[in-house]
């Protein structure tokens, strides 16, 4: 392990004093600057340089010698970052011979790539980068942006940034560093993060770099386990950051709302950003109270006191919801209630060929079976649904994709296609193992909110695909393991807000008005989100706003609750929009 403070004649390290490294070196990475502390002879100059951080950026001072002296120079402005630094010795690093499946790692090379990277950053609560920054530096030799592209869909599912220290500031140690490793939580192929790290390491090794360093939060056990598996070793150096709103949790400690789930926390974070008081009333249940001036509103995630008990009652009973929206002119599928009349069930099944079985009351996809085609499976699915609610609904299965539209204050805020969980075979692992691995990734990415259950419904879907849970799927073959697209059962979400057909928006708003609910997630089945055809499935009175980042769902929710917290110019713009 290299000691940056060594000055002896180690042949693996050149004495910095003997080489013309650029003094007081910093490099703009788009999200902020990297300041290389080892190039500052005076730490007070480093502290002064950190004062140049721009608004909404996050500067990082790395390899800081004598951090206690730097802190003493600006104790109210900078803090010691609670991160660890790890180093990969590139001289001893060996390339993996194991191929990756389902994606390709390449250089970022288009504006669309830049937008996709920012989408992943937003989903990971990372600082976005101006798209023009990526494009302007696409041929840079000092900063490298790599992306992982899904082979089937062409979507960008991961990204990493590398900095070549020799080209950035004539580093005498021939170092390099890795930053901003991020994988899309929706990615189904395993190994995206590892592949990005390895590709960057191999690129720098080919350039003659001696090592590749990275910084990781001390409590990010999942990432640390990956880095140690790849051969990174802990390096005892220090990192400094400025005290700003982005870093607040790192220097002020977690607030009480940090114990909330992601669906509640996205709202409380936006409220705190506006100076709205947050009181957590029951963290486990997701309850909190927001207070601004003389107004106070109690919420459970996106369900607030503005939503009436009547509206909640309508959404709670799927049969009632269907009748209410149907009377408003919203298109609904045929539906019957499962009773003792098997002949009626058999006739309904014959008429439609495939049906959906779901409890009349319930949420998060529990007890729902999609694509039931035989009476034996229908009877079994009804029994499973009865575990959630004694009343069970049998519904015509409508072909297409599951579209969620989030309507706040009777205006569309976000629209996304939700797809059922699926795994990609690698020719080695069983489908059960692939499901378990993907569930671990989904749970890590969603704070434990999403996983693929290994239950009878999953087994039925796997059998329908022609496998058993203990079979090994061929390399590259996609296997759908759930029929419902609910995120809590491992489904993925894909934003289509900018492209959704106006007729679908109109129908969603009509459904919200029929229920008389100010915040709601409306679910349709559609052949395509770009076409006007749809069928109403259900309404969710407590939609997960965190699932739709970077769309401004939390912002619009807080706007609804506290309109006076909106800046005056924005309020005026909104009023003009409503008149139009």
XYZ file of C-alpha atoms in Angstrom:
580
model
C 0.000 0.000 0.000
C 1.473 3.373 -0.987
C 1.981 6.112 1.580
C 1.512 9.497 -0.075
C 3.645 11.130 2.602
C 6.745 9.018 1.928
C 9.859 10.845 0.739
C 12.396 7.998 0.705
C 13.959 6.621 -2.459
C 11.305 4.036 -3.191
C 11.768 3.219 -6.927
C 8.000 2.801 -7.332
C 7.518 6.462 -6.441
C 9.161 9.609 -7.753
C 9.857 12.392 -5.301
C 7.224 15.093 -6.078
C 9.800 17.801 -5.422
C 11.869 16.514 -8.340
C 9.048 16.635 -10.862
C 7.198 19.650 -12.197
C 3.682 18.732 -11.125
C 1.204 21.554 -11.567
C 0.869 23.339 -8.217
C -2.539 23.883 -6.567
C -4.089 21.510 -9.099
C -7.841 21.209 -9.615
C -9.971 19.748 -12.380
C -13.627 20.451 -13.160
C -15.674 17.225 -13.320
C -19.024 18.855 -14.105
C -20.585 18.072 -10.729
C -17.811 20.019 -9.024
C -14.023 20.252 -8.840
C -11.462 17.741 -7.668
C -8.738 19.573 -5.771
C -5.564 17.511 -5.413
C -4.385 18.232 -1.882
C -0.872 16.859 -2.432
C -0.192 19.723 -4.888
C -0.922 22.423 -2.274
C 2.151 23.350 -0.228
C 0.006 25.474 2.087
C -3.247 23.963 3.351
C -4.617 27.446 4.012
C -4.423 27.959 0.241
C -6.395 24.732 -0.171
C -9.052 26.021 2.213
C -9.191 29.285 0.272
C -9.523 27.389 -3.026
C -12.455 25.427 -1.612
C -14.271 28.704 -1.010
C -14.523 28.985 -4.801
C -17.112 26.198 -4.973
C -19.994 27.201 -7.268
C -23.674 26.977 -6.241
C -25.261 23.514 -6.599
C -21.844 21.921 -7.111
C -19.871 19.574 -4.859
C -16.115 20.185 -4.744
C -13.898 17.476 -3.223
C -10.374 17.940 -1.901
C -8.504 14.624 -2.009
C -5.122 13.377 -0.727
C -5.125 16.088 1.942
C -2.029 16.246 4.118
C -2.637 17.587 7.613
C -6.439 17.806 7.343
C -6.619 19.112 10.922
C -4.687 22.210 9.854
C -6.970 22.771 6.865
C -10.031 22.428 9.100
C -8.589 24.936 11.545
C -8.227 27.410 8.649
C -11.963 27.317 7.862
C -13.837 25.381 10.585
C -17.221 26.863 9.711
C -16.892 26.141 6.005
C -15.227 22.766 5.456
C -15.458 19.353 7.084
C -13.735 15.976 7.063
C -15.638 13.700 4.714
C -16.644 10.344 6.305
C -15.374 8.348 3.352
C -12.658 5.749 2.844
C -10.119 5.806 0.030
C -9.236 2.550 -1.707
C -6.400 1.866 -4.150
C -6.027 -0.714 -6.914
C -2.401 -1.508 -7.804
C -2.552 -1.646 -11.599
C 0.833 -3.338 -11.920
C -0.549 -6.452 -10.234
C -4.128 -6.143 -11.508
C -5.201 -9.001 -13.789
C -7.939 -8.738 -16.372
C -10.946 -10.985 -15.797
C -11.451 -13.672 -18.437
C -15.111 -14.067 -17.527
C -17.368 -12.414 -20.123
C -20.260 -10.122 -19.216
C -23.704 -10.754 -20.634
C -26.477 -8.449 -21.777
C -24.579 -5.143 -21.971
C -21.567 -3.432 -23.535
C -19.225 -0.911 -21.921
C -18.124 1.981 -24.146
C -17.195 5.684 -24.093
C -19.967 8.256 -23.719
C -20.464 9.655 -27.216
C -23.782 11.490 -27.583
C -26.131 14.008 -25.972
C -28.571 11.130 -25.403
C -25.861 9.324 -23.420
C -25.343 12.460 -21.304
C -29.074 12.730 -20.576
C -29.184 9.045 -19.628
C -26.229 9.472 -17.246
C -27.993 12.383 -15.534
C -31.141 10.258 -15.233
C -29.113 7.612 -13.393
C -27.473 10.311 -11.242
C -30.922 11.671 -10.306
C -32.121 8.199 -9.360
C -29.091 7.858 -7.074
C -29.434 11.374 -5.544
C -26.159 12.436 -7.148
C -25.288 15.922 -8.415
C -26.226 16.233 -12.114
C -23.750 17.374 -14.749
C -24.647 19.937 -17.439
C -25.071 17.853 -20.623
C -22.905 20.275 -22.575
C -20.038 19.501 -20.161
C -20.046 15.858 -21.237
C -20.132 16.811 -24.890
C -17.439 19.464 -24.652
C -15.094 16.961 -23.005
C -15.979 13.876 -25.008
C -12.443 13.751 -26.424
C -10.699 14.721 -23.180
C -7.655 12.716 -22.198
C -7.853 13.791 -18.547
C -11.518 12.888 -17.876
C -13.059 9.663 -19.184
C -16.773 8.925 -19.106
C -17.779 5.298 -19.665
C -21.309 3.965 -19.965
C -22.825 0.494 -19.976
C -25.407 0.014 -22.742
C -28.066 -2.699 -22.562
C -27.650 -4.917 -25.630
C -31.382 -5.556 -26.063
C -32.926 -2.130 -25.442
C -30.004 0.231 -26.097
C -30.679 1.908 -22.737
C -27.785 3.218 -20.652
C -27.780 1.163 -17.443
C -24.555 2.288 -15.779
C -21.817 4.881 -15.818
C -18.421 5.685 -14.330
C -15.999 8.613 -14.556
C -12.227 8.319 -14.523
C -9.557 10.981 -14.006
C -6.047 10.524 -15.397
C -3.836 12.320 -12.883
C -0.822 12.514 -15.189
C -2.840 14.381 -17.800
C -4.749 16.414 -15.205
C -1.740 17.839 -13.340
C 1.417 16.006 -14.434
C 1.204 13.643 -11.453
C 4.688 12.281 -10.636
C 3.121 9.132 -9.187
C 1.296 8.351 -12.469
C -1.979 7.894 -10.626
C -5.620 7.770 -11.702
C -8.949 7.747 -9.893
C -12.500 6.488 -10.291
C -15.552 8.645 -9.544
C -19.337 8.533 -9.845
C -19.847 4.797 -10.331
C -23.616 4.427 -10.668
C -25.843 1.621 -11.933
C -29.477 2.070 -12.923
C -31.675 0.354 -10.315
C -33.730 -1.004 -13.242
C -30.771 -2.887 -14.742
C -31.501 -6.616 -15.019
C -28.099 -7.879 -16.191
C -25.707 -8.745 -13.341
C -22.191 -7.376 -13.080
C -22.687 -3.888 -14.565
C -20.825 -2.109 -11.753
C -17.965 -4.597 -11.762
C -17.607 -4.365 -15.536
C -17.409 -0.563 -15.439
C -14.703 -0.656 -12.737
C -12.689 -3.264 -14.640
C -12.947 -1.461 -17.978
C -11.725 1.764 -16.420
C -8.870 -0.026 -14.633
C -7.781 -1.700 -17.861
C -7.910 1.604 -19.737
C -5.682 3.307 -17.182
C -3.322 0.325 -16.990
C -2.900 0.451 -20.773
C -1.940 4.126 -20.421
C 0.769 3.229 -17.934
C -0.943 4.425 -14.764
C 0.471 2.932 -11.561
C -2.757 2.813 -9.582
C -6.437 3.696 -9.566
C -7.968 5.190 -6.415
C -11.562 5.740 -5.396
C -13.521 7.230 -2.522
C -16.482 5.407 -0.966
C -18.701 6.235 2.006
C -17.555 4.346 5.094
C -20.916 2.611 5.522
C -21.461 1.548 1.891
C -20.847 -2.121 2.637
C -22.153 -3.361 -0.725
C -19.718 -1.185 -2.719
C -16.782 -1.860 -0.394
C -17.330 -5.615 -0.772
C -17.160 -5.234 -4.574
C -13.980 -3.148 -4.464
C -12.204 -5.513 -2.087
C -13.189 -8.456 -4.284
C -11.508 -6.703 -7.212
C -8.277 -6.218 -5.264
C -8.618 -2.657 -3.934
C -6.890 -1.989 -0.616
C -7.587 0.682 1.961
C -5.450 3.817 1.675
C -5.236 6.026 4.755
C -5.613 9.491 3.303
C -8.222 12.165 3.920
C -10.881 13.997 1.963
C -12.403 17.402 2.664
C -15.668 18.927 1.448
C -17.463 22.226 1.886
C -20.462 22.605 4.142
C -23.350 23.135 1.727
C -26.948 21.901 1.387
C -25.860 18.937 -0.742
C -23.472 17.705 1.949
C -25.604 18.662 4.957
C -26.273 15.103 6.136
C -22.551 14.372 6.166
C -21.533 17.183 8.524
C -24.752 17.814 10.492
C -25.638 14.172 11.016
C -28.848 12.467 9.919
C -32.110 14.168 10.816
C -35.006 12.222 12.318
C -36.561 11.875 8.856
C -33.628 9.722 7.746
C -35.377 6.823 9.471
C -38.283 7.133 7.017
C -38.623 4.962 3.921
C -37.641 6.413 0.501
C -41.270 7.271 -0.385
C -41.658 9.493 2.682
C -38.090 10.791 2.684
C -38.277 12.257 -0.823
C -41.101 14.513 0.426
C -39.466 15.509 3.707
C -36.219 16.341 1.894
C -38.076 18.688 -0.449
C -39.927 20.225 2.500
C -36.702 20.852 4.423
C -35.151 22.394 1.309
C -37.927 25.021 1.403
C -37.633 25.688 5.123
C -40.775 23.705 5.995
C -40.639 22.091 9.440
C -40.665 18.281 9.492
C -41.855 16.216 12.438
C -41.664 12.428 12.127
C -44.670 10.978 13.937
C -44.132 7.291 13.100
C -41.046 6.397 11.079
C -41.897 2.732 10.639
C -45.262 3.559 9.085
C -43.971 6.486 7.012
C -45.949 9.151 8.911
C -44.771 12.754 9.275
C -46.163 16.223 9.828
C -45.191 19.264 7.741
C -45.638 22.780 9.140
C -45.190 26.071 7.326
C -46.334 29.308 8.933
C -49.738 28.637 10.469
C -50.497 25.602 8.271
C -49.801 22.005 9.318
C -50.495 18.853 7.278
C -50.145 15.255 8.440
C -48.998 12.773 5.791
C -48.244 9.131 5.265
C -45.841 9.169 2.323
C -47.892 10.720 -0.535
C -51.205 10.319 1.311
C -52.131 13.525 3.103
C -55.064 15.133 4.886
C -56.206 16.745 1.626
C -57.267 13.281 0.426
C -60.640 12.501 1.969
C -61.584 9.269 3.664
C -64.202 8.744 0.964
C -61.567 8.917 -1.779
C -59.351 6.456 0.124
C -62.340 4.129 0.515
C -63.040 4.254 -3.225
C -59.418 3.397 -4.086
C -59.291 0.689 -1.432
C -62.020 -1.386 -3.127
C -61.029 -2.171 -6.714
C -64.600 -3.064 -7.714
C -65.900 0.283 -6.434
C -63.037 2.146 -8.149
C -63.899 0.480 -11.450
C -67.593 1.439 -11.197
C -66.818 5.076 -10.266
C -64.394 5.704 -13.136
C -66.529 3.755 -15.636
C -69.466 6.088 -14.952
C -67.123 8.992 -15.754
C -66.426 7.535 -19.196
C -63.084 5.883 -18.468
C -62.525 2.610 -20.372
C -62.494 -0.421 -18.033
C -62.001 -4.182 -18.637
C -64.753 -6.716 -17.929
C -64.822 -8.038 -14.378
C -66.739 -10.469 -12.182
C -66.468 -11.434 -8.538
C -65.334 -14.940 -7.661
C -68.140 -16.760 -5.864
C -69.407 -20.274 -5.643
C -70.542 -20.452 -9.278
C -67.741 -22.348 -11.046
C -69.756 -22.474 -14.258
C -69.736 -18.666 -14.415
C -65.990 -18.618 -13.783
C -65.392 -21.219 -16.483
C -67.511 -19.249 -18.963
C -65.645 -16.009 -18.148
C -62.326 -17.821 -18.638
C -63.499 -19.316 -21.957
C -64.653 -15.922 -23.194
C -61.382 -14.129 -22.467
C -58.829 -16.936 -22.730
C -56.670 -15.448 -19.952
C -57.683 -13.548 -16.822
C -56.263 -11.590 -13.916
C -57.066 -12.692 -10.368
C -56.740 -10.089 -7.605
C -58.066 -9.394 -4.124
C -60.726 -6.700 -4.019
C -58.612 -4.946 -1.398
C -54.830 -4.934 -1.212
C -51.700 -3.191 -2.411
C -48.142 -3.725 -3.655
C -49.222 -6.568 -5.964
C -49.807 -9.021 -3.139
C -52.137 -11.865 -4.065
C -52.362 -10.869 -7.758
C -51.994 -13.464 -10.527
C -51.833 -12.378 -14.176
C -52.399 -14.506 -17.278
C -54.311 -17.365 -15.635
C -55.469 -19.714 -18.427
C -56.769 -22.929 -16.818
C -59.443 -23.693 -14.222
C -56.909 -25.435 -11.980
C -54.685 -22.377 -11.973
C -57.737 -20.150 -11.503
C -58.853 -22.050 -8.396
C -55.325 -21.914 -6.953
C -54.990 -18.193 -7.687
C -58.311 -17.450 -5.994
C -57.130 -19.193 -2.820
C -53.901 -17.155 -2.817
C -55.871 -13.919 -3.343
C -58.178 -14.810 -0.443
C -55.173 -14.645 1.879
C -55.267 -10.865 1.276
C -59.036 -10.318 1.066
C -62.047 -12.641 1.230
C -63.563 -10.960 -1.850
C -61.687 -11.848 -5.046
C -62.093 -10.244 -8.484
C -61.633 -11.989 -11.835
C -60.810 -9.551 -14.598
C -60.331 -9.725 -18.341
C -56.592 -9.756 -19.087
C -55.773 -6.802 -21.308
C -52.631 -7.257 -23.402
C -49.990 -4.556 -23.319
C -47.772 -2.676 -20.904
C -48.505 -1.422 -17.411
C -48.533 2.392 -17.399
C -48.526 4.387 -14.160
C -49.573 8.056 -14.369
C -49.041 10.230 -11.290
C -51.660 12.977 -11.099
C -51.214 15.763 -8.528
C -53.727 18.600 -8.263
C -55.422 17.107 -11.349
C -52.367 17.584 -13.534
C -49.999 14.952 -14.864
C -46.616 15.062 -13.125
C -45.042 11.766 -14.176
C -45.764 8.806 -16.426
C -43.820 5.564 -16.522
C -44.088 2.108 -18.010
C -43.706 -0.581 -15.369
C -42.362 -3.920 -16.505
C -42.491 -7.254 -14.666
C -39.351 -8.672 -13.104
C -37.153 -10.696 -15.431
C -33.711 -12.258 -15.282
C -31.129 -12.896 -17.981
C -29.533 -16.349 -18.152
C -25.755 -16.631 -18.037
C -25.454 -20.346 -18.821
C -24.046 -21.012 -15.329
C -26.427 -20.037 -12.554
C -29.899 -21.484 -11.922
C -32.917 -19.244 -12.344
C -33.378 -19.370 -8.570
C -29.836 -18.033 -8.080
C -30.352 -15.319 -10.693
C -33.552 -14.226 -8.923
C -31.797 -14.120 -5.545
C -28.907 -12.064 -6.964
C -31.246 -9.632 -8.681
C -33.355 -9.303 -5.537
C -30.245 -8.343 -3.555
C -29.382 -5.664 -6.122
C -32.947 -4.320 -6.179
C -33.133 -4.202 -2.379
C -29.804 -2.377 -2.189
C -30.935 0.123 -4.834
C -34.374 0.811 -3.311
C -33.638 0.780 0.403
C -35.235 -2.645 0.787
C -38.467 -1.674 -0.985
C -38.164 -3.993 -4.013
C -37.480 -7.720 -4.243
C -38.646 -10.693 -6.302
C -40.579 -13.117 -4.078
C -39.704 -16.798 -4.479
C -43.325 -17.898 -4.195
C -45.900 -19.905 -6.121
C -46.632 -17.061 -8.546
C -42.944 -16.759 -9.474
C -42.714 -20.526 -9.918
C -45.813 -20.493 -12.166
C -44.295 -17.778 -14.353
C -40.994 -19.655 -14.645
C -42.793 -22.894 -15.569
C -44.819 -20.998 -18.177
C -41.514 -19.825 -19.679
C -40.458 -23.458 -20.038
C -38.136 -23.811 -17.039
C -38.063 -24.753 -13.394
C -36.474 -22.594 -10.702
C -33.506 -24.955 -10.562
C -32.861 -24.980 -14.324
C -29.974 -23.051 -15.883
C -31.248 -20.690 -18.574
C -29.125 -20.413 -21.743
C -26.641 -17.571 -21.903
C -28.402 -14.323 -22.848
C -31.961 -15.684 -22.648
C -34.424 -13.441 -20.851
C -36.896 -15.152 -18.524
C -39.938 -13.262 -17.189
C -40.371 -14.372 -13.570
C -43.414 -12.275 -12.554
C -46.512 -11.214 -14.448
C -47.355 -8.174 -12.332
C -45.238 -5.079 -12.871
C -45.415 -3.893 -9.270
C -42.112 -2.451 -8.063
C -42.414 -4.130 -4.666
C -42.251 -7.517 -6.404
C -39.153 -6.669 -8.434
C -40.689 -4.801 -11.379
C -38.798 -2.007 -13.114
C -39.954 1.468 -14.112
C -39.162 3.426 -17.294
C -40.047 7.100 -17.599
C -42.234 8.172 -20.563
C -43.524 11.496 -19.209
C -42.328 13.516 -22.196
C -43.925 11.178 -24.734
C -47.162 9.837 -23.230
C -50.217 10.249 -25.492
C -52.523 13.190 -24.569
C -55.565 10.897 -24.569
C -54.027 8.829 -21.786
C -53.301 11.983 -19.767
C -56.892 13.126 -20.278
C -58.254 9.768 -19.123
C -56.033 9.732 -16.016
C -57.140 13.225 -14.989
C -60.764 12.227 -15.635
C -60.358 9.222 -13.328
C -58.770 11.383 -10.618
C -61.634 13.874 -10.798
C -64.223 11.087 -10.700
C -62.689 9.780 -7.463
C -62.158 13.382 -6.298
C -58.602 12.699 -5.164
C -55.816 15.342 -5.398
C -52.861 12.926 -5.358
C -53.172 9.566 -7.088
C -51.388 6.978 -9.190
C -53.600 5.816 -12.074
C -52.736 2.478 -13.661
C -53.633 1.655 -17.268
C -52.835 -1.246 -19.541
C -51.764 0.139 -22.910
C -50.449 -1.338 -26.167
C -48.005 1.579 -26.127
C -47.733 4.773 -24.041
C -47.500 6.651 -27.353
C -50.949 5.489 -28.514
C -54.431 6.528 -27.284
C -55.787 3.034 -26.510
C -55.977 2.013 -22.850
C -57.905 0.105 -20.191
C -58.155 1.286 -16.572
C -56.744 -1.138 -13.987
C -56.756 0.622 -10.621
C -56.055 3.802 -8.665
C -53.483 4.066 -5.863
C -54.161 6.721 -3.233
C -50.536 6.564 -1.997
C -48.320 6.475 -5.102
C -44.579 6.045 -4.606
C -43.208 9.410 -5.667
C -39.584 8.297 -5.285
C -40.044 5.821 -8.138
C -40.366 8.631 -10.677
C -37.175 10.638 -10.225
C -36.062 12.855 -11.890
C -39.662 13.988 -12.512
C -40.630 16.658 -9.921
C -43.188 14.571 -8.038
C -42.115 15.657 -4.527
C -41.928 19.302 -5.627
C -45.483 19.273 -6.976
C -46.735 17.437 -3.870
C -45.273 20.102 -1.581
C -46.614 22.807 -3.927
C -50.101 21.367 -3.393
C -49.767 21.342 0.387
C -48.025 24.715 0.767
C -48.561 26.913 -2.303
C -47.035 29.901 -0.521
C -43.716 28.046 -0.278
C -43.409 28.286 -4.072
C -41.250 31.238 -5.190
C -43.428 34.115 -6.411
C -42.076 33.972 -9.988
C -42.860 30.261 -10.214
C -46.359 30.774 -8.777
C -47.007 33.417 -11.411
C -45.786 31.104 -14.191
C -48.063 28.327 -12.921
C -51.041 30.676 -12.884
C -50.397 31.575 -16.524
C -50.143 27.895 -17.436
C -53.513 27.209 -15.825
C -55.148 30.076 -17.757
C -53.739 28.654 -20.989
